[in-house]
Structures are given as C-alpha cells and as structure tokens.
Coordinates of C-alpha atoms and ligand atoms in Angstrom, one line a residue:
M232 CA 18.1 4.1 -2.2
K233 CA 16.8 4.9 1.3
V234 CA 18.6 2.8 3.8
L235 CA 17.8 2.1 7.5
L236 CA 20.6 0.8 9.7
V237 CA 19.6 -0.8 12.9
G238 CA 22.1 -0.5 15.8
G239 CA 24.0 2.1 17.7
G240 CA 27.5 1.1 18.5
G241 CA 31.0 1.3 17.1
R242 CA 30.3 -1.5 14.6
E243 CA 27.3 0.4 13.3
H244 CA 29.3 3.6 13.0
A245 CA 31.8 1.7 10.8
I246 CA 29.0 0.2 8.7
A247 CA 27.3 3.6 8.4
R248 CA 30.5 5.2 7.1
S249 CA 30.9 2.5 4.4
L250 CA 27.2 2.6 3.4
K251 CA 27.3 6.3 3.1
M252 CA 30.2 6.1 0.6
S253 CA 28.0 4.1 -1.8
P254 CA 26.7 6.2 -4.7
D255 CA 23.4 4.3 -4.4
C256 CA 22.8 5.4 -0.8
E257 CA 20.7 8.6 -1.2
K258 CA 19.5 8.8 2.4
L259 CA 20.7 6.9 5.5
Y260 CA 18.7 6.6 8.7
C261 CA 19.9 4.9 11.8
A262 CA 17.9 3.5 14.8
P263 CA 18.9 4.4 17.4
G264 CA 22.4 5.5 16.3
N265 CA 24.7 7.6 18.4
A266 CA 26.5 11.0 18.4
G267 CA 29.0 9.9 15.8
I268 CA 26.6 8.1 13.5
A269 CA 24.4 11.3 13.6
Q270 CA 27.1 13.0 11.4
L271 CA 26.4 10.5 8.7
A272 CA 22.8 9.5 9.1
E273 CA 19.5 10.8 10.4
C274 CA 19.2 9.1 13.8
V275 CA 15.8 8.1 15.1
D276 CA 15.2 7.2 18.7
I277 CA 13.8 3.7 18.3
G278 CA 15.4 0.8 20.2
V279 CA 16.8 -2.2 18.3
M280 CA 14.1 -4.5 19.9
E281 CA 11.2 -2.3 19.1
F282 CA 10.2 -4.3 16.0
D283 CA 6.8 -2.7 15.4
K284 CA 8.1 0.8 15.7
L285 CA 11.0 0.0 13.4
K286 CA 8.7 -1.6 10.8
D287 CA 6.3 1.4 11.0
F288 CA 9.1 3.8 10.6
A289 CA 10.5 2.0 7.6
L290 CA 7.1 1.9 5.9
E291 CA 6.5 5.6 6.6
K292 CA 9.8 6.6 5.2
G293 CA 9.7 4.3 2.2
I294 CA 12.9 2.5 3.2
D295 CA 14.3 0.4 0.3
F296 CA 16.8 -1.6 2.3
A297 CA 17.2 -2.3 6.1
V298 CA 20.5 -3.4 7.5
V299 CA 20.2 -5.2 10.9
A300 CA 23.6 -5.3 12.6
P301 CA 23.3 -6.5 16.2
D302 CA 22.7 -10.1 17.4
D303 CA 19.7 -9.6 19.6
P304 CA 17.3 -8.3 16.9
L305 CA 18.7 -10.8 14.4
Y306 CA 18.0 -13.7 16.7
G307 CA 14.6 -12.1 17.6
G308 CA 13.6 -12.2 14.0
L309 CA 13.7 -8.5 12.9
V310 CA 14.8 -9.4 9.4
D311 CA 11.6 -11.6 9.1
V312 CA 9.5 -8.7 10.3
F313 CA 10.9 -6.3 7.7
E314 CA 10.7 -8.9 4.9
E315 CA 7.1 -9.8 5.8
A316 CA 6.2 -6.1 5.5
G317 CA 7.8 -6.0 2.0
I318 CA 11.0 -4.2 3.1
K319 CA 14.2 -5.8 1.8
A320 CA 16.6 -6.5 4.7
F321 CA 20.2 -7.6 5.2
G322 CA 21.0 -10.2 7.7
P323 CA 20.0 -13.8 8.5
N324 CA 16.3 -14.5 9.3
K325 CA 15.4 -15.9 12.7
A326 CA 15.8 -19.5 11.6
A327 CA 19.3 -18.9 10.4
A328 CA 20.4 -16.6 13.2
V329 CA 20.2 -19.5 15.6
L330 CA 23.7 -20.3 14.4
E331 CA 24.8 -17.6 16.9
G332 CA 21.8 -17.6 19.1
S333 CA 22.3 -21.1 20.4
K334 CA 25.7 -22.5 21.1
A335 CA 24.1 -26.0 21.5
F336 CA 22.6 -25.7 18.0
A337 CA 26.0 -24.6 16.6
K338 CA 27.9 -27.5 18.3
D339 CA 25.3 -30.1 17.2
L340 CA 25.5 -28.7 13.6
M341 CA 29.3 -29.0 13.6
R342 CA 29.2 -32.5 15.0
K343 CA 26.5 -33.6 12.5
Y344 CA 28.4 -32.2 9.5
G345 CA 32.0 -32.9 10.6
I346 CA 33.1 -29.3 11.0
P347 CA 36.2 -29.1 13.3
T348 CA 35.5 -27.8 16.7
A349 CA 36.2 -28.7 20.4
A350 CA 34.6 -31.8 21.8
Y351 CA 31.6 -31.0 24.0
T352 CA 28.5 -32.1 25.9
C353 CA 25.3 -30.1 26.5
Y354 CA 23.4 -30.2 29.8
D355 CA 20.1 -28.7 30.8
D356 CA 20.0 -30.2 34.3
A357 CA 22.4 -28.6 36.8
E358 CA 22.5 -31.6 39.2
Y359 CA 23.4 -34.0 36.5
A360 CA 26.0 -31.6 35.0
L361 CA 27.7 -31.3 38.4
K362 CA 27.9 -35.1 38.7
Q363 CA 29.5 -35.4 35.3
L364 CA 31.8 -32.4 36.0
E365 CA 33.2 -34.1 39.1
L366 CA 34.7 -36.8 36.9
A367 CA 35.8 -34.5 34.0
K368 CA 39.3 -33.7 32.9
Y369 CA 40.4 -30.1 33.5
P370 CA 40.8 -27.4 32.2
L371 CA 37.5 -27.2 30.4
V372 CA 35.2 -24.5 29.3
I373 CA 31.6 -23.9 30.3
K374 CA 29.4 -21.7 28.1
A375 CA 25.8 -20.4 28.5
D376 CA 23.8 -21.7 25.5
G377 CA 22.2 -18.4 24.6
L378 CA 23.3 -14.8 23.8
A379 CA 25.2 -13.3 26.7
L380 CA 27.1 -10.4 25.1
G381 CA 30.2 -12.6 24.8
K382 CA 30.4 -12.9 28.5
G383 CA 28.8 -16.3 29.2
V384 CA 32.0 -18.2 28.7
I385 CA 33.9 -19.5 31.8
I386 CA 37.3 -21.3 31.6
C387 CA 37.4 -23.8 34.5
M388 CA 40.8 -25.0 35.9
N389 CA 39.2 -27.5 38.3
Y390 CA 36.0 -28.8 39.7
D391 CA 35.6 -25.9 42.1
D392 CA 35.6 -23.4 39.2
A393 CA 33.1 -25.6 37.4
K394 CA 30.7 -25.7 40.4
D395 CA 30.9 -21.8 40.5
A396 CA 30.2 -21.6 36.8
V397 CA 27.2 -23.9 36.9
K398 CA 25.9 -22.0 39.9
E399 CA 26.4 -18.6 38.1
I400 CA 24.9 -19.7 34.8
M401 CA 22.2 -22.3 35.6
Q402 CA 21.2 -21.7 39.3
D403 CA 21.7 -17.9 39.8
K404 CA 20.7 -17.3 36.1
K405 CA 23.2 -14.5 35.7
F406 CA 22.6 -14.5 32.0
G407 CA 18.8 -15.1 32.3
D408 CA 17.3 -17.6 29.9
A409 CA 20.5 -17.8 28.0
G410 CA 21.7 -20.1 30.8
R411 CA 19.0 -22.6 30.9
R412 CA 21.3 -24.9 29.1
I413 CA 25.1 -25.1 29.2
V414 CA 27.7 -26.4 26.8
V415 CA 30.8 -28.0 28.4
E416 CA 33.8 -28.0 26.0
E417 CA 37.2 -29.4 25.7
Y418 CA 39.8 -26.6 26.4
M419 CA 41.9 -25.7 23.4
T420 CA 45.0 -23.7 23.0
G421 CA 46.3 -21.6 20.0
R422 CA 46.0 -18.3 18.4
E423 CA 42.6 -16.9 17.8
V424 CA 41.4 -15.2 14.6
S425 CA 38.2 -13.7 13.5
V426 CA 37.2 -14.3 9.9
L427 CA 34.2 -12.4 8.6
T428 CA 32.5 -13.7 5.5
F429 CA 29.5 -12.6 3.4
T430 CA 27.2 -15.3 2.1
D431 CA 24.0 -15.3 0.0
G432 CA 23.4 -19.0 1.0
K433 CA 25.3 -20.3 -2.0
T434 CA 28.5 -18.3 -2.5
I435 CA 30.9 -17.2 0.3
R436 CA 33.2 -14.2 0.1
I437 CA 35.8 -13.9 2.7
M438 CA 36.8 -10.6 4.2
S439 CA 40.3 -9.7 5.5
S440 CA 41.0 -11.4 8.8
A441 CA 41.2 -9.7 12.2
Q442 CA 42.1 -10.4 15.8
D443 CA 40.1 -9.2 18.8
H444 CA 41.2 -8.6 22.5
K445 CA 38.4 -9.7 24.7
R446 CA 39.7 -9.3 28.2
A447 CA 39.4 -5.9 29.9
G448 CA 43.0 -5.7 31.1
D449 CA 46.5 -5.7 29.6
W450 CA 48.1 -9.1 29.0
D451 CA 44.7 -10.6 28.7
T452 CA 43.8 -10.3 32.3
G453 CA 40.5 -9.2 33.9
L454 CA 37.0 -9.9 32.8
N455 CA 35.7 -10.7 29.4
T456 CA 34.3 -7.7 27.5
G457 CA 32.7 -7.1 24.1
G458 CA 36.2 -6.4 22.8
M459 CA 38.9 -3.9 23.7
G460 CA 40.7 -3.6 20.4
T461 CA 41.4 -5.3 17.1
F462 CA 43.9 -5.5 14.3
S463 CA 43.5 -6.6 10.7
P464 CA 44.8 -8.6 9.0
S465 CA 46.1 -11.3 11.3
P466 CA 49.6 -12.2 10.2
F467 CA 49.0 -15.8 11.5
Y468 CA 46.1 -16.4 9.2
T469 CA 48.0 -17.4 6.0
P470 CA 46.5 -18.0 2.6
E471 CA 47.1 -21.7 3.1
I472 CA 45.1 -21.7 6.3
N473 CA 42.4 -19.6 4.6
D474 CA 42.1 -22.2 1.7
W475 CA 41.8 -25.0 4.3
C476 CA 39.2 -23.2 6.3
L477 CA 37.2 -22.5 3.1
E478 CA 37.0 -26.2 2.2
H479 CA 36.6 -27.6 5.7
I480 CA 34.8 -25.0 7.7
F481 CA 33.2 -22.1 5.7
K482 CA 31.6 -24.0 2.8
P483 CA 30.5 -26.9 5.0
T484 CA 28.8 -24.5 7.4
V485 CA 26.8 -22.7 4.6
E486 CA 25.9 -26.1 3.1
A487 CA 24.9 -27.5 6.6
M488 CA 22.6 -24.6 7.1
N489 CA 21.0 -25.3 3.7
S490 CA 20.6 -29.0 4.6
E491 CA 18.9 -28.0 7.9
G492 CA 16.4 -25.9 5.9
R493 CA 17.9 -22.7 7.4
P494 CA 19.6 -21.0 4.5
F495 CA 21.9 -18.2 5.8
K496 CA 22.1 -14.8 4.1
G497 CA 24.3 -12.2 5.7
V498 CA 27.6 -12.1 7.5
I499 CA 28.9 -15.3 9.2
F500 CA 31.7 -14.4 11.5
F501 CA 33.9 -17.5 12.3
G502 CA 35.7 -17.3 15.6
L503 CA 38.6 -19.7 15.0
M504 CA 41.4 -21.1 17.1
L505 CA 44.5 -22.1 15.2
T506 CA 45.4 -25.2 17.2
E507 CA 48.3 -27.6 16.8
D508 CA 45.8 -30.0 15.1
G509 CA 44.6 -27.4 12.7
P510 CA 41.9 -24.6 12.8
R511 CA 38.9 -25.3 15.0
V512 CA 35.7 -23.3 15.3
L513 CA 35.3 -21.5 18.7
E514 CA 32.1 -19.9 17.9
Y515 CA 29.9 -18.6 15.1
N516 CA 28.4 -15.1 15.0
A517 CA 25.6 -14.2 12.6
R518 CA 26.8 -10.6 12.1
F519 CA 29.8 -8.3 11.9
G520 CA 32.0 -8.3 15.0
D521 CA 32.4 -5.3 17.2
P522 CA 35.2 -4.0 17.0
E523 CA 36.2 -6.3 14.1
A524 CA 34.1 -4.2 11.7
Q525 CA 36.1 -1.1 12.7
V526 CA 39.3 -2.5 11.2
V527 CA 37.9 -4.6 8.4
L528 CA 35.5 -2.3 6.7
P529 CA 37.8 0.8 6.4
R530 CA 40.1 -1.5 4.4
M531 CA 37.4 -2.9 2.1
K532 CA 37.3 -1.3 -1.4
N533 CA 33.9 -2.6 -2.4
D534 CA 30.6 -0.8 -2.3
L535 CA 29.2 -2.2 1.0
L536 CA 25.6 -1.5 0.0
E537 CA 26.1 -3.4 -3.3
V538 CA 27.6 -6.4 -1.5
M539 CA 24.8 -6.5 1.1
L540 CA 22.2 -6.3 -1.6
A541 CA 23.9 -9.2 -3.4
C542 CA 23.7 -11.3 -0.3
R543 CA 20.0 -10.6 -0.1
E544 CA 19.4 -11.2 -3.8
G545 CA 21.5 -14.3 -4.2
T546 CA 24.0 -12.7 -6.6
L547 CA 27.1 -12.7 -4.5
D548 CA 28.9 -14.9 -7.2
K549 CA 29.0 -11.7 -9.3
I550 CA 31.2 -9.9 -6.7
D551 CA 34.8 -10.2 -5.7
L552 CA 35.9 -8.6 -2.5
E553 CA 38.9 -6.3 -2.6
F554 CA 40.9 -5.1 0.3
E555 CA 43.5 -2.4 0.6
D556 CA 47.1 -3.8 0.8
N557 CA 47.6 -2.3 4.3
A558 CA 46.7 -2.8 7.9
A559 CA 44.5 -1.3 10.6
V560 CA 44.4 -1.2 14.3
C561 CA 41.5 -0.2 16.6
V562 CA 42.0 0.7 20.2
V563 CA 38.8 1.0 22.3
L564 CA 38.5 3.9 24.7
A565 CA 36.2 2.7 27.5
S566 CA 34.9 4.1 30.7
R567 CA 37.0 3.0 33.7
G568 CA 35.2 0.1 35.4
Y569 CA 33.8 -1.4 32.2
P570 CA 32.4 -4.1 32.0
L571 CA 31.0 -3.8 35.6
Q572 CA 30.3 -0.3 37.0
Y573 CA 31.1 2.9 35.1
D574 CA 30.0 6.5 34.8
K575 CA 28.2 7.9 31.8
G576 CA 27.5 11.5 30.7
K577 CA 31.2 12.6 30.7
E578 CA 32.0 15.3 28.1
I579 CA 34.3 14.1 25.3
K580 CA 36.8 16.6 23.9
G581 CA 39.0 16.6 20.9
L582 CA 36.7 14.8 18.4
E583 CA 37.1 17.5 15.7
R584 CA 40.7 16.4 15.2
F585 CA 39.4 13.4 13.2
E586 CA 37.3 15.4 10.8
G587 CA 38.4 14.9 7.2
D588 CA 41.2 12.5 8.2
E589 CA 41.2 9.5 5.9
S590 CA 43.6 7.3 7.8
H591 CA 42.5 7.9 11.4
F592 CA 38.9 7.3 12.4
C593 CA 37.0 7.9 15.6
F594 CA 34.1 5.4 15.7
H595 CA 31.6 6.2 18.4
A596 CA 30.4 3.2 20.4
G597 CA 28.6 4.6 23.5
T598 CA 28.0 8.4 23.0
K599 CA 25.1 10.8 22.8
F600 CA 24.4 14.5 22.6
A601 CA 23.6 16.3 25.8
D602 CA 23.1 20.1 25.8
G603 CA 24.9 20.4 22.5
K604 CA 27.9 18.5 23.7
V605 CA 29.0 14.9 23.0
V606 CA 29.0 12.8 26.1
S607 CA 29.8 9.2 27.0
N608 CA 26.9 6.9 27.1
G609 CA 28.2 3.4 27.5
G610 CA 31.1 1.2 28.7
R611 CA 32.8 1.2 25.4
V612 CA 32.8 4.9 24.4
L613 CA 35.0 5.2 21.2
G614 CA 37.0 3.0 18.9
I615 CA 40.1 4.8 17.6
T616 CA 41.1 3.1 14.3
A617 CA 44.2 4.0 12.3
K618 CA 45.4 2.6 9.0
G619 CA 49.1 2.1 8.1
S620 CA 51.2 0.4 5.5
T621 CA 52.1 -2.2 8.1
L622 CA 50.5 -3.5 11.3
K623 CA 53.2 -1.8 13.4
E624 CA 52.7 1.5 11.7
A625 CA 48.9 1.3 12.1
R626 CA 49.3 0.5 15.8
K627 CA 51.6 3.4 16.3
E628 CA 49.2 5.7 14.6
A629 CA 46.2 4.3 16.5
Y630 CA 47.8 4.8 19.9
E631 CA 48.9 8.3 18.9
A632 CA 45.3 9.2 18.0
T633 CA 44.0 7.9 21.3
T634 CA 45.7 10.9 22.9
W635 CA 43.7 13.3 20.7
V636 CA 40.5 12.7 22.7
E637 CA 39.9 13.1 26.4
F638 CA 37.0 12.3 28.8
E639 CA 37.0 11.7 32.5
N640 CA 37.8 8.1 33.5
K641 CA 39.1 7.3 29.9
Y642 CA 40.5 3.7 30.0
L643 CA 42.3 1.8 27.3
R644 CA 44.5 -1.3 27.0
S645 CA 48.1 -0.5 26.2
D646 CA 48.9 -3.8 24.5
I647 CA 46.4 -4.0 21.6
G648 CA 48.2 -5.8 18.8
R649 CA 51.1 -7.1 20.9
A650 CA 50.9 -10.4 18.9
I651 CA 52.1 -8.3 15.9
D652 CA 55.6 -8.4 17.4
E653 CA 55.6 -12.2 17.5
A654 CA 54.7 -12.6 13.8
Ligands
LIG514 P1 33.2 -17.6 22.6 O1 32.3 -16.5 22.9 O2 32.6 -18.9 22.5 O3 34.1 -17.3 21.4 O4 34.3 -17.6 23.8 C1 34.9 -16.5 24.2 C2 36.4 -16.7 24.4 O5 36.6 -17.8 25.3 C3 37.1 -17.1 23.2 O6 37.5 -16.1 22.4 C4 38.3 -17.9 23.7 O7 39.3 -17.0 24.1 C5 37.7 -18.6 24.9 N1 37.3 -20.0 24.6 C6 36.0 -20.3 24.1 N2 36.0 -21.6 23.9 C7 37.2 -22.1 24.2 C8 37.7 -23.5 24.2 N3 37.0 -24.5 23.8 N4 39.0 -23.6 24.6 C9 39.7 -22.5 25.0 N5 39.3 -21.3 25.0 C10 38.0 -21.1 24.6
LIG515 N1 34.3 -8.8 19.0 C1 33.6 -10.0 19.2 C2 32.2 -10.0 18.8 O1 31.7 -9.0 18.2 O2 31.4 -10.9 19.2

C-alpha cells in the first residue's frame, strides 16, 4: 500500500516509524514531515491545512490510505476531503472531530449522556460571564472553547485571575476565534492520566496508558506547553480503574457520538483525572497525543497500519491490541524560551548515535535540513524515548540518551516521571 501521513512533529515521527514496520506499507509519504521523518518517508512540502494540494498529491501518487494525525486538519475536515475524493483515510471526519474541536460540545455531550466530568457553565458574553464569576467559588478553571494548542486553559485562584482570563480569551482574543466562547469549570484535583483508544465507531480497543507533563518548568511550574515529556504505562491507572472507565466513560462516549449522528472512527484520547470521587474526563482529543504517541507506539506489538485500516473499515472487533511488558519514558528537548520566544536554525549534533538502536529513539519534533545539516525548527525540537524493563530503568536510559545530542539553547525538564517514585 502507498500511505500518506499528514503532520510533521514528534508524534508523526513515532507514527511513521510504526507504519513503516508494517509489511503492507510499500511506500510512505509524509506532508510536511521533518528531518527525522525524512529517513523513513518521502517528505513533501505541503502544509497540513493545504487541503486541495494534499488531495491532488494523494490522487497523483495513487495513495491507498491517508493518515491524518494533527487536530487542526481533522477539525477542518481533511478526512472528509480525502474520502470524498475516493481516498481512504484514518481519523474522525469533521462532524466527529468536534469532540476535540469544541470543549462546549464535549461538555454538553458528557452532561447529556451522564459521562463523569467537572461541573461547568458556558458563556459567550464576556460581561455576563464576569458578573457570574464575581459570585463564583474559587479556584475554578476557564477554558477557551476551541483549539488553542493545549494552551487555552487558565486555572483561576480568585476573581482577579478570572477577570484576567476573560480579558485574555474573550476580549483580547489571544486564541482568536477559539475564544469566542468560554467554558468555566469546577476545579478538580487528582492524578492525571492519558488513555489513548482506537475505535471504529462500534468497538473500542484501549492502548497502554501514559502520563504527560504539560508545564514548561520543573515541578510543574511555568507556562503550559504542548507537552515536555511522558511515561507509559501509568502505575496509577490500574486494571480496575481501566474496567470502570471502559464501562462509564469510553463505551458511553462512543455510543453518545453515534446517538448524536457523529460516529467516531480513529483515536479518542481521554484526558482523565483520577479524583477522590473516581475518574473524571478533563478533555477529549480526537487523535494521538504528542508526546504520548512517542511512549505508547514503540511499546505496541500490533501492525499499526492494520489497526488503522480496521478502524476505517469497521472491523476492529477482529483485532486485539498487544503491548510489550515494559515501560517507556520520553524527555522532550526544547529550545530555551519555549513556549514563548525561542531561536530556530541551530545545528543538532549527535543524532547518529541513535541509528539502529532498538531501545533508544530520537523522535524529531521541530527539525529540518539546512545546507545538508539537521537544524532546529520549532519550540519542541526532539523527543528522546527509551524503553526499559521498569519505568525507573526507562527514565534512567532516557535521561542518559538526552546527553547524546547537543544544540545551542537545548532545554529540558529534569523531573519527567518523578511521579514514578511515588507509585
Ligand atoms: P485540558 O487541555 O482541558 O486538558 O487542560 C489542560 C490542563 O489543565 C489539564 O491537563 C489539567 O492539568 C488542567 N485542568 C483542566 N481542567 C481542569 C479542572 N477542571 N480542574 C483542574 N485542573 C484542570
Ligand atoms: N500531550 C497532550 C496532547 O497531545 O494534547
């Protein structure tokens, strides 16, 4: 099969690696890809939102299967564009991707179908929201309704914080249209866990769990980022919790989407909080997480292409997922200053050390070729993943491997997986 992968970050590098291992993947293209993906796939310089160009490219090359990985093109309807052109595609269509694309939709869905989540109210009028917030109980959480790269979530300790949040999101429009509406949520506490699942709209298959580290600084300080590191599995996500979530959260979500006439095919990523009162949904994503994919996929034994095709064809009931009985840790190497201001174009040295290594991986997030060299090209530059027989061993190996590569202004958190010590 000829496969086209859409995306160009660390998640897509991990997906490309797994797709490439499938015996059915004869040829892999990636748009736009990056310097790491270019070792596995033929990269083509088309942006993820250039739908017409992507469709024309896929038709010209005779692509059999297109895999859409990032949220923006999913929410924008790229899967619909491919399918309407007769190209099979992996991922939810536009109607289903709203599960991630609108937090208000997701919250209303959960309320309607009794799926456990934080209590909330939606507002589309800033003045009215401010009046209500004056009387509210704190802390609480204010979220921009739309896609904001995981950054449109503000935890407010008091009314002053809430005023700032409303100003930033609704009045200054820091996240553009995504902030036309806000969701105000009850503040919950507990451990967070990311659970990625495949679904064909009928059957759900659960991948091994993971935990992300969203803040830029050690000890969860600093700004929210796309994710600074992950580990898998989460020792706090027990088989009993998994069974409970399957019955009360995962199956009801897939059924709710069917009832709403928005059948979901693809990956549903459940962002959960394990509260004292039981697991609650923090958010839904309609795709693999980044950098969750970088710790989950290297541990998956299945043929990823086969699983993705089964999601599209509605035959996921024929497949059981299998994971290695080990652990993985990913430490993101970012450019100092991320997520605000940072340099690009810095030469990266030491990448060859990872070649042929089957337990240490260097997933490229923001890299490109310049004058025959690999240079940084984003805030998150690389994701260094290591596998180990235990989480502690994987963490030790991952941190060791972060020293193999160097680039100017390399920045990493030193406490990825610190929760492992509390398990
Ligand atoms: P989200 O993008 O909705 O997952 O939010 C980003 C992060 O904000 C989450 O990973 C949590 O750490 C935090 N968060 C979101 N919603 C809540 C909530 N209701 N209570 C406490 N923390 C939250
Ligand atoms: N790592 C969180 C996300 O991909 O949204």
